[in-house]
PDB file of C-alpha atoms in Angstrom:
ATOM      1  CA  UNK A   1     188.298  96.079 180.937  1.00  0.00           C
ATOM      2  CA  UNK A   2     190.161  93.322 179.129  1.00  0.00           C
ATOM      3  CA  UNK A   3     188.792  90.800 176.602  1.00  0.00           C
ATOM      4  CA  UNK A   4     188.374  87.117 177.382  1.00  0.00           C
ATOM      5  CA  UNK A   5     191.789  85.402 177.747  1.00  0.00           C
ATOM      6  CA  UNK A   6     192.493  82.077 176.127  1.00  0.00           C
ATOM      7  CA  UNK A   7     191.503  79.263 178.447  1.00  0.00           C
ATOM      8  CA  UNK A   8     193.929  77.167 180.461  1.00  0.00           C
ATOM      9  CA  UNK A   9     193.407  73.759 181.984  1.00  0.00           C
ATOM     10  CA  UNK A  10     190.400  73.924 184.313  1.00  0.00           C
ATOM     11  CA  UNK A  11     190.090  71.854 187.463  1.00  0.00           C
ATOM     12  CA  UNK A  12     186.373  72.620 187.802  1.00  0.00           C
ATOM     13  CA  UNK A  13     183.403  72.355 185.436  1.00  0.00           C
ATOM     14  CA  UNK A  14     182.164  75.886 186.094  1.00  0.00           C
ATOM     15  CA  UNK A  15     181.070  77.670 182.917  1.00  0.00           C
ATOM     16  CA  UNK A  16     180.113  81.032 184.405  1.00  0.00           C
ATOM     17  CA  UNK A  17     180.888  83.256 187.398  1.00  0.00           C
ATOM     18  CA  UNK A  18     177.896  82.210 189.474  1.00  0.00           C
ATOM     19  CA  UNK A  19     179.026  78.558 189.299  1.00  0.00           C
ATOM     20  CA  UNK A  20     182.507  79.501 190.541  1.00  0.00           C
ATOM     21  CA  UNK A  21     181.122  81.718 193.288  1.00  0.00           C
ATOM     22  CA  UNK A  22     178.761  78.984 194.472  1.00  0.00           C
ATOM     23  CA  UNK A  23     181.597  76.451 194.599  1.00  0.00           C
ATOM     24  CA  UNK A  24     183.892  78.911 196.369  1.00  0.00           C
ATOM     25  CA  UNK A  25     181.202  79.782 198.941  1.00  0.00           C
ATOM     26  CA  UNK A  26     180.671  76.098 199.682  1.00  0.00           C
ATOM     27  CA  UNK A  27     184.216  76.048 201.096  1.00  0.00           C
ATOM     28  CA  UNK A  28     183.467  78.920 203.502  1.00  0.00           C
ATOM     29  CA  UNK A  29     182.259  78.086 207.013  1.00  0.00           C
ATOM     30  CA  UNK A  30     178.539  78.643 207.599  1.00  0.00           C
ATOM     31  CA  UNK A  31     179.060  81.471 210.089  1.00  0.00           C
ATOM     32  CA  UNK A  32     180.939  83.585 207.512  1.00  0.00           C
ATOM     33  CA  UNK A  33     179.068  82.539 204.385  1.00  0.00           C
ATOM     34  CA  UNK A  34     176.419  85.281 204.503  1.00  0.00           C
ATOM     35  CA  UNK A  35     179.064  87.982 204.948  1.00  0.00           C
ATOM     36  CA  UNK A  36     181.014  86.611 201.986  1.00  0.00           C
ATOM     37  CA  UNK A  37     177.875  86.386 199.857  1.00  0.00           C
ATOM     38  CA  UNK A  38     176.870  89.974 200.676  1.00  0.00           C
ATOM     39  CA  UNK A  39     180.347  91.288 199.862  1.00  0.00           C
ATOM     40  CA  UNK A  40     180.402  89.463 196.511  1.00  0.00           C
ATOM     41  CA  UNK A  41     176.960  90.798 195.549  1.00  0.00           C
ATOM     42  CA  UNK A  42     178.053  94.348 196.417  1.00  0.00           C
ATOM     43  CA  UNK A  43     181.167  93.812 194.317  1.00  0.00           C
ATOM     44  CA  UNK A  44     179.120  92.563 191.366  1.00  0.00           C
ATOM     45  CA  UNK A  45     176.690  95.462 191.635  1.00  0.00           C
ATOM     46  CA  UNK A  46     179.585  97.915 191.642  1.00  0.00           C
ATOM     47  CA  UNK A  47     180.854  96.444 188.362  1.00  0.00           C
ATOM     48  CA  UNK A  48     177.325  96.002 186.979  1.00  0.00           C
ATOM     49  CA  UNK A  49     177.807  92.210 186.985  1.00  0.00           C
ATOM     50  CA  UNK A  50     180.741  92.336 184.564  1.00  0.00           C
ATOM     51  CA  UNK A  51     182.397  88.883 184.184  1.00  0.00           C
ATOM     52  CA  UNK A  52     185.317  88.295 186.529  1.00  0.00           C
ATOM     53  CA  UNK A  53     187.727  87.798 183.629  1.00  0.00           C
ATOM     54  CA  UNK A  54     187.067  91.364 182.439  1.00  0.00           C
ATOM     55  CA  UNK A  55     187.942  93.012 185.737  1.00  0.00           C
ATOM     56  CA  UNK A  56     191.443  94.473 185.656  1.00  0.00           C
ATOM     57  CA  UNK A  57     193.856  95.682 188.322  1.00  0.00           C
ATOM     58  CA  UNK A  58     192.899  99.280 187.487  1.00  0.00           C
ATOM     59  CA  UNK A  59     189.244  98.403 188.092  1.00  0.00           C
ATOM     60  CA  UNK A  60     190.095  96.844 191.445  1.00  0.00           C
ATOM     61  CA  UNK A  61     192.150  99.839 192.560  1.00  0.00           C
ATOM     62  CA  UNK A  62     189.266 102.181 191.738  1.00  0.00           C
ATOM     63  CA  UNK A  63     186.892  99.902 193.651  1.00  0.00           C
ATOM     64  CA  UNK A  64     189.255  99.936 196.635  1.00  0.00           C
ATOM     65  CA  UNK A  65     189.374 103.740 196.536  1.00  0.00           C
ATOM     66  CA  UNK A  66     185.581 103.763 196.682  1.00  0.00           C
ATOM     67  CA  UNK A  67     185.701 101.519 199.764  1.00  0.00           C
ATOM     68  CA  UNK A  68     188.063 103.959 201.499  1.00  0.00           C
ATOM     69  CA  UNK A  69     185.415 106.678 201.258  1.00  0.00           C
ATOM     70  CA  UNK A  70     182.625 104.571 202.733  1.00  0.00           C
ATOM     71  CA  UNK A  71     184.063 102.128 205.238  1.00  0.00           C
ATOM     72  CA  UNK A  72     186.437 101.876 208.165  1.00  0.00           C
ATOM     73  CA  UNK A  73     189.894 100.496 207.512  1.00  0.00           C
ATOM     74  CA  UNK A  74     189.059  97.146 209.109  1.00  0.00           C
ATOM     75  CA  UNK A  75     185.909  96.813 206.978  1.00  0.00           C
ATOM     76  CA  UNK A  76     187.913  97.676 203.869  1.00  0.00           C
ATOM     77  CA  UNK A  77     190.439  95.002 204.816  1.00  0.00           C
ATOM     78  CA  UNK A  78     187.686  92.427 205.241  1.00  0.00           C
ATOM     79  CA  UNK A  79     186.034  93.177 201.888  1.00  0.00           C
ATOM     80  CA  UNK A  80     189.325  93.217 199.968  1.00  0.00           C
ATOM     81  CA  UNK A  81     190.375  89.924 201.572  1.00  0.00           C
ATOM     82  CA  UNK A  82     187.100  88.284 200.539  1.00  0.00           C
ATOM     83  CA  UNK A  83     187.416  89.414 196.923  1.00  0.00           C
ATOM     84  CA  UNK A  84     191.049  88.322 196.792  1.00  0.00           C
ATOM     85  CA  UNK A  85     190.022  84.914 198.116  1.00  0.00           C
ATOM     86  CA  UNK A  86     187.478  84.504 195.312  1.00  0.00           C
ATOM     87  CA  UNK A  87     189.894  85.544 192.557  1.00  0.00           C
ATOM     88  CA  UNK A  88     192.683  83.369 193.953  1.00  0.00           C
ATOM     89  CA  UNK A  89     190.364  80.360 194.029  1.00  0.00           C
ATOM     90  CA  UNK A  90     189.108  80.974 190.489  1.00  0.00           C
ATOM     91  CA  UNK A  91     192.678  81.345 189.216  1.00  0.00           C
ATOM     92  CA  UNK A  92     194.036  78.244 190.960  1.00  0.00           C
ATOM     93  CA  UNK A  93     191.088  76.239 189.643  1.00  0.00           C
ATOM     94  CA  UNK A  94     191.885  77.339 186.080  1.00  0.00           C
ATOM     95  CA  UNK A  95     188.717  79.363 185.607  1.00  0.00           C
ATOM     96  CA  UNK A  96     190.710  82.614 185.343  1.00  0.00           C
ATOM     97  CA  UNK A  97     193.879  82.722 183.294  1.00  0.00           C
ATOM     98  CA  UNK A  98     195.004  86.065 184.766  1.00  0.00           C
ATOM     99  CA  UNK A  99     194.755  86.945 188.445  1.00  0.00           C
ATOM    100  CA  UNK A 100     194.810  90.740 188.983  1.00  0.00           C
ATOM    101  CA  UNK A 101     194.451  90.571 192.775  1.00  0.00           C
ATOM    102  CA  UNK A 102     198.050  89.380 193.208  1.00  0.00           C
ATOM    103  CA  UNK A 103     199.051  93.039 192.843  1.00  0.00           C
ATOM    104  CA  UNK A 104     196.203  94.415 194.968  1.00  0.00           C
ATOM    105  CA  UNK A 105     197.362  95.577 198.392  1.00  0.00           C
ATOM    106  CA  UNK A 106     195.258  94.559 201.384  1.00  0.00           C
ATOM    107  CA  UNK A 107     194.725  97.481 203.813  1.00  0.00           C
ATOM    108  CA  UNK A 108     196.478  97.195 207.152  1.00  0.00           C
ATOM    109  CA  UNK A 109     194.309  96.358 210.127  1.00  0.00           C
ATOM    110  CA  UNK A 110     193.692  99.064 212.692  1.00  0.00           C
ATOM    111  CA  UNK A 111     195.141  98.473 216.157  1.00  0.00           C
ATOM    112  CA  UNK A 112     192.887  96.976 218.838  1.00  0.00           C
ATOM    113  CA  UNK A 113     190.430  99.437 220.364  1.00  0.00           C
ATOM    114  CA  UNK A 114     192.376  99.903 223.594  1.00  0.00           C
ATOM    115  CA  UNK A 115     195.428 100.857 221.528  1.00  0.00           C
ATOM    116  CA  UNK A 116     193.411 103.674 219.933  1.00  0.00           C
ATOM    117  CA  UNK A 117     192.519 105.343 223.236  1.00  0.00           C
ATOM    118  CA  UNK A 118     194.618 108.180 224.582  1.00  0.00           C
ATOM    119  CA  UNK A 119     195.156 108.970 228.233  1.00  0.00           C
ATOM    120  CA  UNK A 120     193.693 112.244 229.477  1.00  0.00           C
ATOM    121  CA  UNK A 121     197.181 113.707 229.748  1.00  0.00           C
ATOM    122  CA  UNK A 122     197.871 112.746 226.134  1.00  0.00           C
ATOM    123  CA  UNK A 123     194.689 114.495 225.017  1.00  0.00           C
ATOM    124  CA  UNK A 124     195.740 117.625 226.904  1.00  0.00           C
ATOM    125  CA  UNK A 125     199.178 117.474 225.291  1.00  0.00           C
ATOM    126  CA  UNK A 126     197.643 117.167 221.820  1.00  0.00           C
ATOM    127  CA  UNK A 127     195.580 120.305 222.399  1.00  0.00           C
ATOM    128  CA  UNK A 128     198.482 122.268 223.913  1.00  0.00           C
ATOM    129  CA  UNK A 129     200.831 121.426 221.031  1.00  0.00           C
ATOM    130  CA  UNK A 130     198.476 122.699 218.308  1.00  0.00           C
ATOM    131  CA  UNK A 131     200.107 125.260 216.037  1.00  0.00           C
ATOM    132  CA  UNK A 132     197.051 127.522 215.677  1.00  0.00           C
ATOM    133  CA  UNK A 133     193.812 128.400 217.450  1.00  0.00           C
ATOM    134  CA  UNK A 134     191.851 126.679 214.691  1.00  0.00           C
ATOM    135  CA  UNK A 135     193.788 123.418 214.942  1.00  0.00           C
ATOM    136  CA  UNK A 136     193.592 123.491 218.739  1.00  0.00           C
ATOM    137  CA  UNK A 137     189.823 123.831 218.511  1.00  0.00           C
ATOM    138  CA  UNK A 138     189.598 121.042 215.944  1.00  0.00           C
ATOM    139  CA  UNK A 139     191.259 118.677 218.428  1.00  0.00           C
ATOM    140  CA  UNK A 140     189.177 120.013 221.326  1.00  0.00           C
ATOM    141  CA  UNK A 141     185.917 119.662 219.420  1.00  0.00           C
ATOM    142  CA  UNK A 142     186.622 116.145 218.174  1.00  0.00           C
ATOM    143  CA  UNK A 143     187.437 115.023 221.716  1.00  0.00           C
ATOM    144  CA  UNK A 144     184.869 117.023 223.698  1.00  0.00           C
ATOM    145  CA  UNK A 145     181.907 116.207 221.456  1.00  0.00           C
ATOM    146  CA  UNK A 146     183.055 112.798 220.191  1.00  0.00           C
ATOM    147  CA  UNK A 147     182.322 113.745 216.586  1.00  0.00           C
ATOM    148  CA  UNK A 148     183.271 111.847 213.460  1.00  0.00           C
ATOM    149  CA  UNK A 149     185.569 113.803 211.187  1.00  0.00           C
ATOM    150  CA  UNK A 150     182.838 113.947 208.515  1.00  0.00           C
ATOM    151  CA  UNK A 151     180.525 115.551 211.091  1.00  0.00           C
ATOM    152  CA  UNK A 152     183.141 118.080 212.166  1.00  0.00           C
ATOM    153  CA  UNK A 153     183.839 119.418 208.672  1.00  0.00           C
ATOM    154  CA  UNK A 154     180.092 119.896 208.061  1.00  0.00           C
ATOM    155  CA  UNK A 155     179.559 121.962 211.230  1.00  0.00           C
ATOM    156  CA  UNK A 156     177.818 125.260 210.408  1.00  0.00           C
ATOM    157  CA  UNK A 157     177.021 128.219 212.609  1.00  0.00           C
ATOM    158  CA  UNK A 158     173.359 127.706 211.732  1.00  0.00           C
ATOM    159  CA  UNK A 159     173.522 124.274 213.400  1.00  0.00           C
ATOM    160  CA  UNK A 160     173.856 125.873 216.864  1.00  0.00           C
ATOM    161  CA  UNK A 161     170.744 126.674 218.854  1.00  0.00           C
ATOM    162  CA  UNK A 162     170.171 127.885 222.421  1.00  0.00           C
ATOM    163  CA  UNK A 163     168.566 125.779 225.154  1.00  0.00           C
ATOM    164  CA  UNK A 164     167.528 126.589 228.716  1.00  0.00           C
ATOM    165  CA  UNK A 165     170.949 125.497 229.940  1.00  0.00           C
ATOM    166  CA  UNK A 166     173.269 126.563 227.118  1.00  0.00           C
ATOM    167  CA  UNK A 167     173.882 125.705 223.487  1.00  0.00           C
ATOM    168  CA  UNK A 168     173.429 122.552 221.465  1.00  0.00           C
ATOM    169  CA  UNK A 169     174.666 121.433 218.058  1.00  0.00           C
ATOM    170  CA  UNK A 170     172.619 119.718 215.367  1.00  0.00           C
ATOM    171  CA  UNK A 171     174.716 116.908 213.881  1.00  0.00           C
ATOM    172  CA  UNK A 172     173.971 114.992 210.682  1.00  0.00           C
ATOM    173  CA  UNK A 173     175.598 111.582 211.105  1.00  0.00           C
ATOM    174  CA  UNK A 174     175.761 108.343 209.178  1.00  0.00           C
ATOM    175  CA  UNK A 175     172.781 107.660 206.970  1.00  0.00           C
ATOM    176  CA  UNK A 176     171.764 111.338 207.304  1.00  0.00           C
ATOM    177  CA  UNK A 177     170.514 110.616 210.810  1.00  0.00           C
ATOM    178  CA  UNK A 178     170.109 113.771 212.870  1.00  0.00           C
ATOM    179  CA  UNK A 179     171.023 114.137 216.526  1.00  0.00           C
ATOM    180  CA  UNK A 180     171.657 116.998 218.946  1.00  0.00           C
ATOM    181  CA  UNK A 181     174.737 117.313 221.132  1.00  0.00           C
ATOM    182  CA  UNK A 182     175.039 119.739 224.040  1.00  0.00           C
ATOM    183  CA  UNK A 183     178.004 122.121 223.814  1.00  0.00           C
ATOM    184  CA  UNK A 184     179.934 123.042 226.974  1.00  0.00           C
ATOM    185  CA  UNK A 185     179.899 126.820 227.430  1.00  0.00           C
ATOM    186  CA  UNK A 186     183.685 127.135 227.360  1.00  0.00           C
ATOM    187  CA  UNK A 187     183.939 125.302 224.022  1.00  0.00           C
ATOM    188  CA  UNK A 188     181.207 127.386 222.416  1.00  0.00           C
ATOM    189  CA  UNK A 189     182.928 130.604 223.523  1.00  0.00           C
ATOM    190  CA  UNK A 190     186.247 129.367 222.111  1.00  0.00           C
ATOM    191  CA  UNK A 191     184.600 128.465 218.804  1.00  0.00           C
ATOM    192  CA  UNK A 192     183.248 132.007 218.496  1.00  0.00           C
ATOM    193  CA  UNK A 193     186.834 133.170 217.956  1.00  0.00           C
ATOM    194  CA  UNK A 194     186.778 131.425 214.568  1.00  0.00           C
ATOM    195  CA  UNK A 195     183.631 133.129 213.360  1.00  0.00           C
ATOM    196  CA  UNK A 196     183.967 134.859 210.001  1.00  0.00           C
ATOM    197  CA  UNK A 197     182.204 135.118 206.653  1.00  0.00           C
ATOM    198  CA  UNK A 198     182.012 131.365 205.997  1.00  0.00           C
ATOM    199  CA  UNK A 199     178.874 129.478 207.082  1.00  0.00           C
ATOM    200  CA  UNK A 200     181.177 126.642 208.193  1.00  0.00           C
ATOM    201  CA  UNK A 201     182.799 126.668 211.623  1.00  0.00           C
ATOM    202  CA  UNK A 202     186.125 125.281 210.445  1.00  0.00           C
ATOM    203  CA  UNK A 203     187.312 127.124 207.372  1.00  0.00           C
ATOM    204  CA  UNK A 204     190.077 126.234 204.966  1.00  0.00           C
ATOM    205  CA  UNK A 205     192.564 128.726 203.585  1.00  0.00           C
ATOM    206  CA  UNK A 206     191.636 127.501 200.092  1.00  0.00           C
ATOM    207  CA  UNK A 207     187.859 127.322 200.497  1.00  0.00           C
ATOM    208  CA  UNK A 208     184.846 127.767 202.747  1.00  0.00           C
ATOM    209  CA  UNK A 209     185.401 124.550 204.704  1.00  0.00           C
ATOM    210  CA  UNK A 210     188.046 121.982 205.543  1.00  0.00           C
ATOM    211  CA  UNK A 211     188.012 118.544 203.937  1.00  0.00           C
ATOM    212  CA  UNK A 212     188.163 115.289 205.879  1.00  0.00           C
ATOM    213  CA  UNK A 213     191.663 114.656 204.553  1.00  0.00           C
ATOM    214  CA  UNK A 214     192.852 118.060 205.727  1.00  0.00           C
ATOM    215  CA  UNK A 215     191.547 117.397 209.245  1.00  0.00           C
ATOM    216  CA  UNK A 216     193.159 113.962 209.214  1.00  0.00           C
ATOM    217  CA  UNK A 217     196.487 115.529 208.254  1.00  0.00           C
ATOM    218  CA  UNK A 218     196.174 118.187 210.971  1.00  0.00           C
ATOM    219  CA  UNK A 219     195.499 115.630 213.705  1.00  0.00           C
ATOM    220  CA  UNK A 220     198.168 113.235 212.464  1.00  0.00           C
ATOM    221  CA  UNK A 221     200.684 116.089 212.513  1.00  0.00           C
ATOM    222  CA  UNK A 222     199.796 116.825 216.139  1.00  0.00           C
ATOM    223  CA  UNK A 223     200.402 113.178 216.972  1.00  0.00           C
ATOM    224  CA  UNK A 224     203.743 113.240 215.170  1.00  0.00           C
ATOM    225  CA  UNK A 225     204.841 116.145 217.352  1.00  0.00           C
ATOM    226  CA  UNK A 226     204.231 114.000 220.437  1.00  0.00           C
ATOM    227  CA  UNK A 227     205.477 110.782 218.834  1.00  0.00           C
ATOM    228  CA  UNK A 228     202.101 109.071 219.262  1.00  0.00           C
ATOM    229  CA  UNK A 229     199.794 107.415 216.727  1.00  0.00           C
ATOM    230  CA  UNK A 230     196.829 109.723 216.292  1.00  0.00           C
ATOM    231  CA  UNK A 231     193.819 110.204 214.024  1.00  0.00           C
ATOM    232  CA  UNK A 232     190.498 112.047 214.443  1.00  0.00           C
ATOM    233  CA  UNK A 233     188.780 108.784 215.357  1.00  0.00           C
ATOM    234  CA  UNK A 234     191.261 108.189 218.193  1.00  0.00           C
ATOM    235  CA  UNK A 235     189.885 111.335 219.823  1.00  0.00           C
ATOM    236  CA  UNK A 236     186.327 110.031 219.386  1.00  0.00           C
ATOM    237  CA  UNK A 237     187.320 106.693 220.966  1.00  0.00           C
ATOM    238  CA  UNK A 238     188.985 108.554 223.833  1.00  0.00           C
ATOM    239  CA  UNK A 239     185.890 110.694 224.388  1.00  0.00           C
ATOM    240  CA  UNK A 240     183.736 107.564 224.693  1.00  0.00           C
ATOM    241  CA  UNK A 241     186.081 105.739 227.062  1.00  0.00           C
ATOM    242  CA  UNK A 242     186.763 108.724 229.315  1.00  0.00           C
ATOM    243  CA  UNK A 243     183.042 109.615 229.463  1.00  0.00           C
ATOM    244  CA  UNK A 244     182.109 106.115 230.605  1.00  0.00           C
ATOM    245  CA  UNK A 245     184.936 106.115 233.146  1.00  0.00           C
ATOM    246  CA  UNK A 246     183.539 109.400 234.483  1.00  0.00           C
ATOM    247  CA  UNK A 247     180.100 107.873 235.017  1.00  0.00           C
ATOM    248  CA  UNK A 248     178.271 108.809 231.791  1.00  0.00           C
ATOM    249  CA  UNK A 249     175.240 106.529 231.246  1.00  0.00           C
ATOM    250  CA  UNK A 250     175.754 104.129 228.355  1.00  0.00           C
ATOM    251  CA  UNK A 251     172.476 105.129 226.639  1.00  0.00           C
ATOM    252  CA  UNK A 252     173.352 108.827 226.778  1.00  0.00           C
ATOM    253  CA  UNK A 253     176.790 108.168 225.310  1.00  0.00           C
ATOM    254  CA  UNK A 254     175.291 106.004 222.558  1.00  0.00           C
ATOM    255  CA  UNK A 255     172.882 108.804 221.617  1.00  0.00           C
ATOM    256  CA  UNK A 256     175.616 111.449 221.667  1.00  0.00           C
ATOM    257  CA  UNK A 257     177.902 109.357 219.447  1.00  0.00           C
ATOM    258  CA  UNK A 258     175.105 108.610 216.997  1.00  0.00           C
ATOM    259  CA  UNK A 259     175.430 104.834 217.301  1.00  0.00           C
ATOM    260  CA  UNK A 260     172.588 102.898 215.696  1.00  0.00           C
ATOM    261  CA  UNK A 261     172.882 100.154 218.313  1.00  0.00           C
ATOM    262  CA  UNK A 262     173.874 100.455 221.956  1.00  0.00           C
ATOM    263  CA  UNK A 263     175.874  97.217 221.613  1.00  0.00           C
ATOM    264  CA  UNK A 264     178.391  99.184 219.540  1.00  0.00           C
ATOM    265  CA  UNK A 265     178.834 101.659 222.386  1.00  0.00           C
ATOM    266  CA  UNK A 266     179.212  98.840 224.910  1.00  0.00           C
ATOM    267  CA  UNK A 267     182.535  97.912 223.287  1.00  0.00           C
ATOM    268  CA  UNK A 268     184.027 100.858 225.150  1.00  0.00           C
ATOM    269  CA  UNK A 269     183.149  99.193 228.439  1.00  0.00           C
ATOM    270  CA  UNK A 270     185.874  96.620 227.687  1.00  0.00           C
ATOM    271  CA  UNK A 271     188.443  98.934 226.136  1.00  0.00           C
ATOM    272  CA  UNK A 272     190.427  99.873 229.252  1.00  0.00           C
ATOM    273  CA  UNK A 273     193.248  97.348 229.465  1.00  0.00           C
ATOM    274  CA  UNK A 274     194.570  98.917 232.701  1.00  0.00           C
ATOM    275  CA  UNK A 275     191.342  98.075 234.544  1.00  0.00           C
ATOM    276  CA  UNK A 276     189.976  94.721 235.643  1.00  0.00           C
ATOM    277  CA  UNK A 277     187.308  93.264 237.909  1.00  0.00           C
ATOM    278  CA  UNK A 278     189.961  92.307 240.470  1.00  0.00           C
ATOM    279  CA  UNK A 279     190.474  96.003 241.184  1.00  0.00           C
ATOM    280  CA  UNK A 280     186.966  96.134 242.660  1.00  0.00           C
ATOM    281  CA  UNK A 281     187.487  93.316 245.204  1.00  0.00           C
ATOM    282  CA  UNK A 282     188.670  93.890 248.770  1.00  0.00           C
ATOM    283  CA  UNK A 283     192.301  93.054 249.489  1.00  0.00           C
ATOM    284  CA  UNK A 284     192.924  89.612 250.989  1.00  0.00           C
ATOM    285  CA  UNK A 285     195.443  88.702 253.628  1.00  0.00           C
ATOM    286  CA  UNK A 286     198.584  87.010 252.290  1.00  0.00           C
ATOM    287  CA  UNK A 287     201.559  85.086 253.560  1.00  0.00           C
ATOM    288  CA  UNK A 288     203.170  88.195 255.016  1.00  0.00           C
ATOM    289  CA  UNK A 289     200.096  89.010 257.073  1.00  0.00           C
ATOM    290  CA  UNK A 290     200.134  85.734 258.944  1.00  0.00           C
TER     291      UNK A 290
END
């Protein structure tokens, strides 16, 4: 971290970071203020409350890399934008002589939810175009069970257990929350083909298990073959939307996906842009029927 730069003309009387932050927050609308305040406090905790003038571009890049491991791309974008807003304000006001965020790239926003949902025929094509049994089953499992990629790579054979009607999988989700997901018989039988010495279901050629990045690359490559945008989470979104369209109860889907709040799951009720309430009304006579 750098030493204190020589001061420039200041437009504000702030003598320390908290004064600048308070003034900057006062310009934020009330609805967003708590979110901004929380993000700033998390940022300060990460840097152990180091003064803003000591935070360098290298520090910010490392912080952004940490965000990429913990948050969705849209959440990363939001947090980076908030921090950039604070630094830009402090620099324009003369409190900071150097502004490192001018070289910090803001993550791209993810497409809208409906743009991240595949058709059923697209899902089938993704599976059929896999270049190995393992990669085919990775795509099938992500879609059929609606797993997060972090949950898929941690799947172990010891996580399967029999029930009266078949097999189920113990899944450790976000916040180490445990849930159980029923496994269709055909998928469980297919997965047995991968069984070997590793305790993990999906093995890597270099180690006992695949990494999240390796799975991401596998799925992206399948999408590239079909000229469609694709990631593991697209298959999870597609699972949710297709399940609801097939009549799956919202509460059951929420439990299977490991959502902490059913309101999160309800977003999928509005994700089908090809559907609309008008489709459920009876046809009315028009000019040609007169």
